[in-house]
Short mmCIF file of C-alpha atoms and ligand atoms in Angstrom, two decimals:
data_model
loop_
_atom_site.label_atom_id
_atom_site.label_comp_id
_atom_site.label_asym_id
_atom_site.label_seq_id
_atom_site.Cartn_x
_atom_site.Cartn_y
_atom_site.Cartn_z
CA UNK Y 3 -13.18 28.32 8.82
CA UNK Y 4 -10.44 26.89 11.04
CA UNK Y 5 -7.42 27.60 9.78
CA UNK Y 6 -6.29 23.81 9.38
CA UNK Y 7 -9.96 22.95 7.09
CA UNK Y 8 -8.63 26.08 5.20
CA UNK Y 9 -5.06 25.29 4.99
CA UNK Y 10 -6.51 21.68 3.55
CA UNK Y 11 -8.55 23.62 1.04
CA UNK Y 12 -6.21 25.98 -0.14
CA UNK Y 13 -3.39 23.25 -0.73
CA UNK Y 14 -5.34 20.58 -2.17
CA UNK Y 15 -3.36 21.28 -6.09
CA UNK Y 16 -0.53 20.54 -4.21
CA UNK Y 17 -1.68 17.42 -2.38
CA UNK Y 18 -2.75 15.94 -5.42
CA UNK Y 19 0.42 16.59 -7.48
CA UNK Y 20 2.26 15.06 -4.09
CA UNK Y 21 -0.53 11.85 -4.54
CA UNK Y 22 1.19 11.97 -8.63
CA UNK Y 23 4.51 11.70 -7.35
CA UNK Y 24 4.53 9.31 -4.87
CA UNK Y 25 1.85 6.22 -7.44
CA UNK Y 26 4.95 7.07 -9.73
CA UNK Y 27 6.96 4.66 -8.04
CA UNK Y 28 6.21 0.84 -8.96
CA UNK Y 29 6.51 -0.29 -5.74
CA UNK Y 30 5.14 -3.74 -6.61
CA UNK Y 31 6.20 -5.91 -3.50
CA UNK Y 32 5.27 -9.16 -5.28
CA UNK Y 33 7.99 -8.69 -7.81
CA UNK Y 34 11.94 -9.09 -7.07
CA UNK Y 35 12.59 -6.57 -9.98
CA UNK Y 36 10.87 -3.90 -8.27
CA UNK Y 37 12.96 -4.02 -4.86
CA UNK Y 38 14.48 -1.00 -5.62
CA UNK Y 39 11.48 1.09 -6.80
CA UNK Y 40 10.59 -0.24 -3.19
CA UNK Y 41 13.45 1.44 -1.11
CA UNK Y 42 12.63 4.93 -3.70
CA UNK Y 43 8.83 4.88 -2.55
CA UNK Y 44 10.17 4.27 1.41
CA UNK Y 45 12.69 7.32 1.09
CA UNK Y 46 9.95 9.48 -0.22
CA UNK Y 47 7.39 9.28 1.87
CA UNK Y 48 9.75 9.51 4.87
CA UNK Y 49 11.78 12.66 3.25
CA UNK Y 50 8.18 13.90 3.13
CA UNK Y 51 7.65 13.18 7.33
CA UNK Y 52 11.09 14.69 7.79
CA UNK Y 53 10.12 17.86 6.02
CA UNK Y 54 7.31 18.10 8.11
CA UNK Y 55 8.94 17.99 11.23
CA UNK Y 56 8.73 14.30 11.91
CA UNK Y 57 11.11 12.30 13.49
CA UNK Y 58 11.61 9.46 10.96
CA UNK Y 59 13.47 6.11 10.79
CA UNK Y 60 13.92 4.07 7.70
CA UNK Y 61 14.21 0.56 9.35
CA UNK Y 62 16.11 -1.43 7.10
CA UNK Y 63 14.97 -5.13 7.29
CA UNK Y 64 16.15 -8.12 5.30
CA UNK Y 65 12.88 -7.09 3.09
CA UNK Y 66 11.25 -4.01 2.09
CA UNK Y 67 12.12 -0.96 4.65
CA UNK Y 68 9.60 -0.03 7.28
CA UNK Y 69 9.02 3.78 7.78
CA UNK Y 70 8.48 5.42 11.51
CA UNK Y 71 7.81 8.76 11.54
CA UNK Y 72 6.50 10.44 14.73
CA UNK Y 73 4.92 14.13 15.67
CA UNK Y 74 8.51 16.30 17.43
CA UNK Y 75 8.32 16.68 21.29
CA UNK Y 76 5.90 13.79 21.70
CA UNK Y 77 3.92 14.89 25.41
CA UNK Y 78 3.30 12.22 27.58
CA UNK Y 79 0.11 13.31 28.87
CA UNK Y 80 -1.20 13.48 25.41
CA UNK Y 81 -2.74 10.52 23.78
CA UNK Y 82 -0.64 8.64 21.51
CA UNK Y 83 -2.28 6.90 18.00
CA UNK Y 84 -0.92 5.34 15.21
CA UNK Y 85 -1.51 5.96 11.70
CA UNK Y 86 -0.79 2.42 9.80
CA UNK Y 87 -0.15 2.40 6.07
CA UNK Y 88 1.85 0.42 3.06
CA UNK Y 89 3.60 1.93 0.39
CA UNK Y 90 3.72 -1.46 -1.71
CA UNK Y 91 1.44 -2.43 -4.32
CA UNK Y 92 -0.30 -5.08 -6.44
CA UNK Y 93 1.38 -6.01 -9.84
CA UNK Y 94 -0.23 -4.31 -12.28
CA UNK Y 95 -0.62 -7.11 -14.91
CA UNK Y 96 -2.57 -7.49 -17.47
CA UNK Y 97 -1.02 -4.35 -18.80
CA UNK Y 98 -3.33 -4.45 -21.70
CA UNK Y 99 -6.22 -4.10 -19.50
CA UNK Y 100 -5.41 -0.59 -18.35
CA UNK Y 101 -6.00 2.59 -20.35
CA UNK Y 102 -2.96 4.45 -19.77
CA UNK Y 103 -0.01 3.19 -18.24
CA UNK Y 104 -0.27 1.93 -14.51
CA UNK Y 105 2.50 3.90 -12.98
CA UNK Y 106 1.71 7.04 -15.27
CA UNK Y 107 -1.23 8.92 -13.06
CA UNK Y 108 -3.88 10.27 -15.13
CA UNK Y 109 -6.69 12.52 -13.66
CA UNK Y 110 -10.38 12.32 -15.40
CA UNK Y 111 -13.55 13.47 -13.83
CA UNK Y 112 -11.90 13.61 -10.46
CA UNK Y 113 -10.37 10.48 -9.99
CA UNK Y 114 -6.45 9.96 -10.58
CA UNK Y 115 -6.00 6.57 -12.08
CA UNK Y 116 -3.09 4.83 -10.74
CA UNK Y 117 -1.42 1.36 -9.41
CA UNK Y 118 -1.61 1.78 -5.38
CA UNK Y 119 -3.66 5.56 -5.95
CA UNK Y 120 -6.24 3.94 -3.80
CA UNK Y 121 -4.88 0.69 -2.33
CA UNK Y 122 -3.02 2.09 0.01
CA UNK Y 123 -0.62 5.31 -1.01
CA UNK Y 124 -3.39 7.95 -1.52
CA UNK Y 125 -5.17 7.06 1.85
CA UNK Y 126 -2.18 6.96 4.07
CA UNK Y 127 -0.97 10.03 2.14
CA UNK Y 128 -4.16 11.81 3.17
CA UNK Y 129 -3.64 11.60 6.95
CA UNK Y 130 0.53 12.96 6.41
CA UNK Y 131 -1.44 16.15 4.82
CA UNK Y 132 -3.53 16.64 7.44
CA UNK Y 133 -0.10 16.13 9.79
CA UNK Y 134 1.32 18.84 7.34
CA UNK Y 135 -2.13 21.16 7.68
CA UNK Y 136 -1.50 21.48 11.65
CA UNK Y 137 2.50 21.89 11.15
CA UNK Y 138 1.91 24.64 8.65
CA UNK Y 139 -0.46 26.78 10.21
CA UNK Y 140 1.05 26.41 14.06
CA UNK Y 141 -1.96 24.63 15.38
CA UNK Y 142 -1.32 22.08 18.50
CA UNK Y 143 -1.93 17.94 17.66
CA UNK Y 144 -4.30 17.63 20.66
CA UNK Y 145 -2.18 14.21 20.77
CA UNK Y 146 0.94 12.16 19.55
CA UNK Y 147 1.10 10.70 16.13
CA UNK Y 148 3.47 7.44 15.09
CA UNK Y 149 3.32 6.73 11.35
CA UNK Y 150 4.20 3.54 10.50
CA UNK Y 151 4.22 2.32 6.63
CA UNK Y 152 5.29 -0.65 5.76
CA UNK Y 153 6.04 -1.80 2.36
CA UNK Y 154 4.79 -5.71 2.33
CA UNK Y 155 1.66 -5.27 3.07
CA UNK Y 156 0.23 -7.02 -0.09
CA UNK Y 157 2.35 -10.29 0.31
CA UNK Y 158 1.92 -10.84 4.22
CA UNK Y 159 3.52 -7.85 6.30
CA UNK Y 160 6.69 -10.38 7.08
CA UNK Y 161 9.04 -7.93 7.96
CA UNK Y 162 6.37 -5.83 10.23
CA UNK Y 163 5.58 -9.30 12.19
CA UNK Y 164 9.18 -9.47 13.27
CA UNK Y 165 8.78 -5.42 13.74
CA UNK Y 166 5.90 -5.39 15.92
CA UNK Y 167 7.39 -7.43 19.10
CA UNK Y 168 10.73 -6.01 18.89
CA UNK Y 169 9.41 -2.07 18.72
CA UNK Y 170 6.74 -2.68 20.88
CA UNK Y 171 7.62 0.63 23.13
CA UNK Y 172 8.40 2.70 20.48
CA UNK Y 173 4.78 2.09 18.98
CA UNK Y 174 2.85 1.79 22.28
CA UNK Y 175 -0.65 3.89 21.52
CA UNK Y 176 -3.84 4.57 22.53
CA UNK Y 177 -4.84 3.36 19.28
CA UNK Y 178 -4.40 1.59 15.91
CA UNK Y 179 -5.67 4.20 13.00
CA UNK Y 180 -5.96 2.36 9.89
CA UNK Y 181 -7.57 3.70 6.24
CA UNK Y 182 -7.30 0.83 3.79
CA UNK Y 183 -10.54 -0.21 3.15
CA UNK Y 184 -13.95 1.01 1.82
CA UNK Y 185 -16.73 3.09 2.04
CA UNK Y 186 -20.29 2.51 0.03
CA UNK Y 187 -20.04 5.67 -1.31
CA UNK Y 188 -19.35 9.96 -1.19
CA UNK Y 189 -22.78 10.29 0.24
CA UNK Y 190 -22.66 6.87 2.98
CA UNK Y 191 -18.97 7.21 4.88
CA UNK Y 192 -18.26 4.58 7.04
CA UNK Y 193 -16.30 3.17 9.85
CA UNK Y 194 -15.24 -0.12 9.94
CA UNK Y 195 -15.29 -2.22 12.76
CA UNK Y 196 -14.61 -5.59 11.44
CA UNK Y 197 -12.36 -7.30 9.27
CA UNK Y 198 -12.75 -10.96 7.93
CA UNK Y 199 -9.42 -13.34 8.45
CA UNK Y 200 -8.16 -15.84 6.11
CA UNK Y 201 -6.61 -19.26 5.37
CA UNK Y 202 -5.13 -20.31 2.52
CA UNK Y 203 -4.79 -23.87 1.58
CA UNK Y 204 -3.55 -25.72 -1.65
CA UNK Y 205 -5.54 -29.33 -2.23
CA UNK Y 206 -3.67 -31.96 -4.32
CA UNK Y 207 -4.71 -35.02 -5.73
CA UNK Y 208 -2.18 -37.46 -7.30
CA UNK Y 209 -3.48 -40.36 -9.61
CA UNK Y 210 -1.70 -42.44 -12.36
CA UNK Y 211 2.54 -41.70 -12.09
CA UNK Y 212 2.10 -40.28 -15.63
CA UNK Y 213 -0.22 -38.63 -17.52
CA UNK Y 214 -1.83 -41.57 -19.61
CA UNK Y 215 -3.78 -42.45 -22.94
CA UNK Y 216 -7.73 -42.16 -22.04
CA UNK Y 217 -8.72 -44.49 -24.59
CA UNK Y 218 -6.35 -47.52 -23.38
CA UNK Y 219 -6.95 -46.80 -19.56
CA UNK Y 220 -9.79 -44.41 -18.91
CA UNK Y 221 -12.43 -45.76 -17.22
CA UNK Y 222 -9.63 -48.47 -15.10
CA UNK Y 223 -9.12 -45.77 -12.46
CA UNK Y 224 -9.64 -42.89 -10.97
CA UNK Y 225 -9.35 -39.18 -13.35
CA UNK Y 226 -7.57 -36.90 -9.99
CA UNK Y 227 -9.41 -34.14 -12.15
CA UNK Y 228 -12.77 -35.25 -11.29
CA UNK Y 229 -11.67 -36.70 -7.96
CA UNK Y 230 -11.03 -33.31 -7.14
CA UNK Y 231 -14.33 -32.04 -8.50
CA UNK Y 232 -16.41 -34.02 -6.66
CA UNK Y 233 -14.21 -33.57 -3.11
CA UNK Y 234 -14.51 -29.67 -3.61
CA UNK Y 235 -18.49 -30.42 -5.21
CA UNK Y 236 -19.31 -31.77 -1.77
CA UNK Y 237 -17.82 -28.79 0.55
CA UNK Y 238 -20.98 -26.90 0.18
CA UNK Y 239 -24.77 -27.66 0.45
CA UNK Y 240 -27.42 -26.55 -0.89
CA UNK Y 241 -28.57 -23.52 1.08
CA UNK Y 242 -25.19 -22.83 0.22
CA UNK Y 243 -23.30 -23.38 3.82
CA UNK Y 244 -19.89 -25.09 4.15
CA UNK Y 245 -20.16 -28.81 5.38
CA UNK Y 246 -16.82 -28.75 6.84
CA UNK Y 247 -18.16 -30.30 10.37
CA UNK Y 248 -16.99 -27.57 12.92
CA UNK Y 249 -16.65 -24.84 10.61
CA UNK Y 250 -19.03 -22.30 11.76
CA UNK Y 251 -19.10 -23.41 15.49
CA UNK Y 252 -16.95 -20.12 16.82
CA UNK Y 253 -19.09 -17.93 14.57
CA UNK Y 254 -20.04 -14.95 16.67
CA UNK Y 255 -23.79 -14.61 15.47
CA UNK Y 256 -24.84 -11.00 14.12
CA UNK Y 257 -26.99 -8.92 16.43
CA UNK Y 258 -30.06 -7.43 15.65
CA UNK Y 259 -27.97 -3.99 16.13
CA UNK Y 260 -25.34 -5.17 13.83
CA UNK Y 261 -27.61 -6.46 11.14
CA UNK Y 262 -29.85 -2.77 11.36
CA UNK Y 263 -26.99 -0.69 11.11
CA UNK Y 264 -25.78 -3.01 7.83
CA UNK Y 265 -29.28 -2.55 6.31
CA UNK Y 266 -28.70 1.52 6.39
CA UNK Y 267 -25.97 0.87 3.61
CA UNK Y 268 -27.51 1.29 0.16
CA UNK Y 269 -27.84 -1.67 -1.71
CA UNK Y 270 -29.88 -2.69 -4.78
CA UNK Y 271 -29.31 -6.76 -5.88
CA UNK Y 272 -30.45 -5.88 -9.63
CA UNK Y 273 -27.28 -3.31 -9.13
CA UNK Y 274 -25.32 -5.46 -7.72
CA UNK Y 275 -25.38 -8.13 -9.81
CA UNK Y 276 -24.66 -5.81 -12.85
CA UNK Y 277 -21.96 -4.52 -10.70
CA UNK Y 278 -20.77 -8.05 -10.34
CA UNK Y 279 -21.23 -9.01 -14.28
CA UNK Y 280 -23.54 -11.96 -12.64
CA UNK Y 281 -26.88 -13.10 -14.08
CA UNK Y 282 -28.01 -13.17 -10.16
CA UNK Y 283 -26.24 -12.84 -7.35
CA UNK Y 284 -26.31 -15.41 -4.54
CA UNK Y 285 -24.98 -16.84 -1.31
CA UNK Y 286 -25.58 -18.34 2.08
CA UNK Y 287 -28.80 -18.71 3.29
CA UNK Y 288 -30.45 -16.57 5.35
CA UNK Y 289 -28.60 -13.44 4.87
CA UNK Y 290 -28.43 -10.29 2.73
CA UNK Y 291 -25.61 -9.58 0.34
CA UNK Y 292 -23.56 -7.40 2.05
CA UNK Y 293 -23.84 -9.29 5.29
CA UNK Y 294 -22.65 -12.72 2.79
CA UNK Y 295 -19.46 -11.06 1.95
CA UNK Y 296 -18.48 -9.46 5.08
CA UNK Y 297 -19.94 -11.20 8.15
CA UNK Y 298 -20.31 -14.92 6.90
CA UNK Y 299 -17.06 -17.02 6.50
CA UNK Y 300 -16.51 -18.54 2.99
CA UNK Y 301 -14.26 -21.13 1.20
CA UNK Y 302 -12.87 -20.16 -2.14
CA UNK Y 303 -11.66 -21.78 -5.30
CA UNK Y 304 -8.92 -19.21 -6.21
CA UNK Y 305 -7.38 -21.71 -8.95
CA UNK Y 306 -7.81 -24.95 -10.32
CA UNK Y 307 -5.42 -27.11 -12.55
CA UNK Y 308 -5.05 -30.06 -14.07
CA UNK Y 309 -4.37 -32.21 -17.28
CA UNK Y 310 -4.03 -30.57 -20.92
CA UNK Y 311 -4.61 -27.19 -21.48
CA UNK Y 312 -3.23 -26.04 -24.72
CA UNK Y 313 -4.73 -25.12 -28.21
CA UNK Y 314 -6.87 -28.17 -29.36
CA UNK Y 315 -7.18 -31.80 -27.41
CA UNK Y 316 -4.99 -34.07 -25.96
CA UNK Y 317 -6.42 -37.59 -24.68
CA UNK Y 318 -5.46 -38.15 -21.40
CA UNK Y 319 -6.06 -39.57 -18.14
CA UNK Y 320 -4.03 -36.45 -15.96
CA UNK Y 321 -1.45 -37.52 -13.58
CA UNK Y 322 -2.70 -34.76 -10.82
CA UNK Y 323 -5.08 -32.64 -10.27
CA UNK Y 324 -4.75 -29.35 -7.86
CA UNK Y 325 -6.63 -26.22 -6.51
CA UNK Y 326 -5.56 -23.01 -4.09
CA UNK Y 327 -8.72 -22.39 -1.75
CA UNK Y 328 -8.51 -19.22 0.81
CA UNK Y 329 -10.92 -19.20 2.82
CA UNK Y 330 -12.02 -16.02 4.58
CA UNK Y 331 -12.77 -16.31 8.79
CA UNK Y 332 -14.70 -14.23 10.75
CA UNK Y 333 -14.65 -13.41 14.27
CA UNK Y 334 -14.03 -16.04 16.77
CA UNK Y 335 -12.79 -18.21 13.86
CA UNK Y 336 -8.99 -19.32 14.10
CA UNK Y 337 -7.30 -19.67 10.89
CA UNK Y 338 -4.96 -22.93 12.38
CA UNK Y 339 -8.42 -24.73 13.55
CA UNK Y 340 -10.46 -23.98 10.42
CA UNK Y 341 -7.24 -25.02 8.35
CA UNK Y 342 -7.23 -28.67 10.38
CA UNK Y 343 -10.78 -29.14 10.38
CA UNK Y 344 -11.14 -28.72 6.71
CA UNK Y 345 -7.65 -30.99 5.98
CA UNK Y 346 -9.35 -33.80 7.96
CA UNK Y 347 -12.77 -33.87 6.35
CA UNK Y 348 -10.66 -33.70 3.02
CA UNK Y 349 -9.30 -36.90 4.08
CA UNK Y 350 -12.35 -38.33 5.37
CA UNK Y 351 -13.97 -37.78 1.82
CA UNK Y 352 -11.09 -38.96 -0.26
CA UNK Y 353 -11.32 -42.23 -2.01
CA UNK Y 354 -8.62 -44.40 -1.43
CA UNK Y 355 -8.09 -44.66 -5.40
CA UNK Y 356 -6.05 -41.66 -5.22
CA UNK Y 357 -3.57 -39.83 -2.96
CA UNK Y 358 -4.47 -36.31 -1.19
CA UNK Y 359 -2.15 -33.74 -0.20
CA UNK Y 360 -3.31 -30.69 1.61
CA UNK Y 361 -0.54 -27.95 2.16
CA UNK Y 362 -1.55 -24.70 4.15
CA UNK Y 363 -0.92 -21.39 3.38
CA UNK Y 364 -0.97 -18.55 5.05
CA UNK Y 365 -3.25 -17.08 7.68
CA UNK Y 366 -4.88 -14.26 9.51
CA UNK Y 367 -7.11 -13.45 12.45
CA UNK Y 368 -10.34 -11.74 11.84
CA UNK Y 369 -10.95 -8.65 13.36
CA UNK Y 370 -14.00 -7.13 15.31
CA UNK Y 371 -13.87 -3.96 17.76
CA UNK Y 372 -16.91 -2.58 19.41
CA UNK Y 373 -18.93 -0.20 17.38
CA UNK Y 374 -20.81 1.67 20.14
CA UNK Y 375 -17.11 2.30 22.21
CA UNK Y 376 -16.26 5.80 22.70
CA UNK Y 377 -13.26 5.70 20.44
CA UNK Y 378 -15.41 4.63 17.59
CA UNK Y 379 -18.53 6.95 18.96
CA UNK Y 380 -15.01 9.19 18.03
CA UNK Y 381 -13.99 8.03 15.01
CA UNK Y 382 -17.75 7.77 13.53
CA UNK Y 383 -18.32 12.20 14.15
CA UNK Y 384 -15.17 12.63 12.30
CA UNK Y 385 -16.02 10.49 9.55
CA UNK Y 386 -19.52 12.49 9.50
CA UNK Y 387 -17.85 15.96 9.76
CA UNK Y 388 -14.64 14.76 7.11
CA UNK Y 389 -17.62 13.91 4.60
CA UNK Y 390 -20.33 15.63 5.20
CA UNK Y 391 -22.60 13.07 6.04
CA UNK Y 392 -23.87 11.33 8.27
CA UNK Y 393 -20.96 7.90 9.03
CA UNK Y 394 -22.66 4.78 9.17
CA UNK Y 395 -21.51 1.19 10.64
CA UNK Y 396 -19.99 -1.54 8.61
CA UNK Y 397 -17.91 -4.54 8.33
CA UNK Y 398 -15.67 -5.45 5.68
CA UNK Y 399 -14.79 -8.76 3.80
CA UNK Y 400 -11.16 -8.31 3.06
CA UNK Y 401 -8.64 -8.65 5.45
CA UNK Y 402 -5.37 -6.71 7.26
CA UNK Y 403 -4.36 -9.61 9.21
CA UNK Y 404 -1.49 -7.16 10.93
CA UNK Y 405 -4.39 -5.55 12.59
CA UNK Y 406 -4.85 -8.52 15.35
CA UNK Y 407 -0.74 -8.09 15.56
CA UNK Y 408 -1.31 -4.57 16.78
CA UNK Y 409 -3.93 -5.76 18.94
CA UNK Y 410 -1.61 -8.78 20.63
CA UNK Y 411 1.71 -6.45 21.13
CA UNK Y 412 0.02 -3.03 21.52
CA UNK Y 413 -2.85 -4.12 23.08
CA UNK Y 414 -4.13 -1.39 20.78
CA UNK Y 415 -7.80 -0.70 18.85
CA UNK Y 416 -7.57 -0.35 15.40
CA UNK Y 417 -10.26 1.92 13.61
CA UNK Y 418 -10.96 1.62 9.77
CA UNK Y 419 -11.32 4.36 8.44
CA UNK Y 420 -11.51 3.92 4.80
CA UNK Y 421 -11.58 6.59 1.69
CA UNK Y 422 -11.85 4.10 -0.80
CA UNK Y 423 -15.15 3.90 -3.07
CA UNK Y 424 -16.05 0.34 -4.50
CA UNK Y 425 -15.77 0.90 -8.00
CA UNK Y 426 -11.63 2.24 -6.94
CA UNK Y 427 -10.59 -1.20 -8.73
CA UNK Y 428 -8.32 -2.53 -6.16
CA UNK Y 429 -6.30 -5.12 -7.32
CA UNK Y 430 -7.69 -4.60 -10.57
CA UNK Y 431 -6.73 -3.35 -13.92
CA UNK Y 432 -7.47 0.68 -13.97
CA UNK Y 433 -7.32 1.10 -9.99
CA UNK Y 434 -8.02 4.75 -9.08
CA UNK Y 435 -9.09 7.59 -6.50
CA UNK Y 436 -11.66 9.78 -6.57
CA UNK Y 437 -10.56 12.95 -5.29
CA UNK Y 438 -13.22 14.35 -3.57
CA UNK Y 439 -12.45 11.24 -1.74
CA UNK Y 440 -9.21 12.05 -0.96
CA UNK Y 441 -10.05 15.50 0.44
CA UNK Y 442 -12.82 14.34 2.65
CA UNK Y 443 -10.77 12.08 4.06
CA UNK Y 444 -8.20 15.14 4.64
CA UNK Y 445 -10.78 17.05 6.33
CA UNK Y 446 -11.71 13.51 8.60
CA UNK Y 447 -7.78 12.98 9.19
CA UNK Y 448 -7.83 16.58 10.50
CA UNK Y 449 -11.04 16.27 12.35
CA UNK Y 450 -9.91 13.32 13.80
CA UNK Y 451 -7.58 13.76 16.28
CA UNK Y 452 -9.08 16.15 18.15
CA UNK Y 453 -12.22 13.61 18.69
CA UNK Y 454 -10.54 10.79 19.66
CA UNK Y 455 -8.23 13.01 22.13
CA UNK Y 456 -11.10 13.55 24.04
CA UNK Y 457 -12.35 10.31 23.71
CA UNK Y 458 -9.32 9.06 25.29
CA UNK Y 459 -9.54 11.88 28.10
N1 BES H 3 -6.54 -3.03 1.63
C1 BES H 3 -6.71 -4.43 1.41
C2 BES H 3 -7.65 -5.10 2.37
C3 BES H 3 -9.04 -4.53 2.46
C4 BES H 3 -9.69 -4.00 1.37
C5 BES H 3 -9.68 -4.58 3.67
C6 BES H 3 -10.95 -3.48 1.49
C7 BES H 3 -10.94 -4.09 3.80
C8 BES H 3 -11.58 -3.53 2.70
C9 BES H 3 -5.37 -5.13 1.49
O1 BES H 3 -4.39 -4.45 0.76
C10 BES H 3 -5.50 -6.52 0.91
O2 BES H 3 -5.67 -6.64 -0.26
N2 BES H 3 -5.44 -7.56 1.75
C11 BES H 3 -5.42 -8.95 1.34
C12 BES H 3 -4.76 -9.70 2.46
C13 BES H 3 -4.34 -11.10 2.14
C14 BES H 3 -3.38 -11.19 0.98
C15 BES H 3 -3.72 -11.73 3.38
C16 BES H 3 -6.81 -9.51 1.09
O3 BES H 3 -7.80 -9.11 1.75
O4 BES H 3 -6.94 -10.35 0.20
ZN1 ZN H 4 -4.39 -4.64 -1.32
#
């Protein structure tokens, strides 16, 4: 075996105890409490780069610190690519959801149960071992490596927009190497070539100045609660399309390329929708389930709230009535266009009984690179050789918005090339890794570089 593989094999106790260390941390960006566990999680995984041999920066920032770490005596006739990763997480609330403590890793049937094991610390960790594979056993990079982990990832990569422009020569590369994101499964690795985008919006709708008595006044003017109901009721049709005019006119239509490769990914609906805890799944028109949630744009209720809701009833007319709504774009949509073109056919379907705010949110480009390039030819052999199987094509429905950042200041690529299996609970109560997972993807992040070297040749 080659001596790297082998190193990867032989170490792989180690790597996981490393994985053990580093979800210790409760690096939960969302939280102000937690800055500190923040700056710990930073200093490890850069004292961990260091004592491979990398050169590594801890760029302090008015946020969370942003870790550089690049491969000694960098060549410039070598390609350059760069590994991106966060070290924040989700919160991990509702604690009474999980089964052992969040921050307290726990290994059963070969998965390691952990806040950020998945989503994003064990995947970036993965390619840093494979880094650590060549270092130990003297073996050449075929190319330069920049490792850049951030540690806001989860509430909108601030810090790393400012970053990006300002480091722009210290980062330049060949390409953007990115695993956090999915595969369908052990047997079905994947590489992604497209991300979805997103919008977020809040919709408010201000009635009466006060909350008032529904017996004295209901029925003498308008409830914002079901004001708001029927504005949101009439977003969507039947065949389940958003009626937003304009919406889906810089939708980039499948191919019949795109839409074959999608149909090699197992899927059963019956599954699914048990997967789901649905009674029957369902979706836009036209199109399968896997191309609804990661090709085709949607608009989504995250929240609605209005009026009374406490133990038992209260009689009343509500004052207001609001919702948050993200809506997820896909390539050529542009979050700033979709955001005005749904505020004004808000307006256009308000009555004038009550008084609509819209406020937007944030936003993010999709993301689409060419699956049948040479880099991702590349990418998809060492995702094949990593696993074991044959890599297929996919898209995914979530979204890195940083991604089209890297692509507007480094003019880079960015290949997905995820380790994460769909029932890792992302987000979600009980997240975890497999770890099979995690030492496939070793054996791709080793494989790797030597393909896309010669790609780039
Ligand atoms: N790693 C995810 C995004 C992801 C997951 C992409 C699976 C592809 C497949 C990331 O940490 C995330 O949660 N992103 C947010 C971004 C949003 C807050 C701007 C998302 O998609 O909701
Ligand atoms: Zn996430």
């Amino acid at each position: 075996m080659n001596p790297v593989l082998q190193y990867l094999a032989d170490h792989e106790h180690e790597f996981v105890e490393s994985l053990c260390h580093y979800v210790r941390f409760p690096s939960v960006s969302a939280q102000p409490k937690h800055v500190k566990n923040l700056r710990d999680a930073a200093s490890w995984i850069a004292e961990r780069a260091r004592g491979l041999g990398l050169e590594t920066t801890v760029h302090e920032t008015p946020g969370n610190p942003i870790v550089v770490a690049r491969t000694a005596h960098q060549d410039p006739k070598k390609p350059t690519f760069l590994v991106y990763g966060h070290y924040d997480v989700q919160p991990p609330e509702p604690f009474e959801l999980w089964k052992t403590p969040p921050f307290e890793p726990r290994i059963e049937r070969r998965n390691l149960y952990a806040r950020g094991s998945a989503d994003n610390k064990g995947q970036h960790l993965a390619h840093l071992n494979a880094v650590e594979a060549y270092v130990r056993t003297g073996t050449p990079l075929p190319c330069n490596l920049v490792f850049l982990i951030e540690g806001e990832e989860e509430v909108g990569s601030t810090q790393l927009y400012e970053f990006l422009p300002k480091h722009r020569k210290d980062l330049a590369c060949d390409a953007v190497v990115i695993s956090d994101n999915g595969i369908p499964s052990l047997e079905h690795p994947a590489l992604t070539y497209g991300l979805r985008g997103i919008a977020a919006l809040e919709i408010r709708i201000d009635g009466p100045s006060r909350d008032l008595h529904s017996g004295l006044f209901g029925g003498s003017l308008e409830n914002p609660a079901f004001a708001l109901c029927q504005l949101l009721g009439k977003l969507r049709d039947q065949r389940g399309r958003i009626t937003v005019p304009g919406f889906y006119d810089d939708v980039i239509p499948l191919s019949a390329y795109e839409r074959r490769q999608m149909a090699r990914i197992p899927h059963d609906d019956r599954r699914y929708a048990k997967f789901l805890g649905v009674p029957q799944h369902t979706g836009e028109a036209g199109f399968t389930a896997n191309e609804r949630r990661t090709c085709r744009p949607t608009f989504e209720i995250n929240g609605l709230t209005s009026g009374y809701q406490g133990e038992g009833s209260k009689t009343i007319v509500p004052a207001w009535a609001s919702a948050k709504i993200t809506i997820r774009l896909v390539p050529d949509q542009k979050p700033a266009k979709i955001l005005s073109a749904v505020k004004k056919h808000l307006q256009s379907l308000c009555p004038p009984t009550v008084r609509l705010t819209v406020k937007h949110g944030h936003g993010g480009e999709p993301y689409l690179v060419s699956p049948t390039g040479p880099m991702a030819q590349a990418a998809l052999r060492a995702m094949s050789a990593g696993f074991g199987r044959e890599a297929l094509l996919m898209r995914e429905g979530g979204s890195i918005p940083i991604v089209a950042a890297f692509k507007k200041h480094l003019k880079a690529d960015t290949l997905l090339l995820g380790m994460s299996l769909p029932d890792d609970n992302p987000h979600s109560p009980n997240e975890k890794f497999s770890l099979d997972a995690y030492a496939s993807g070793m054996r791709m992040a080793a494989g790797l570089w030597p393909e896309l070297a010669r790609a780039c040749a």
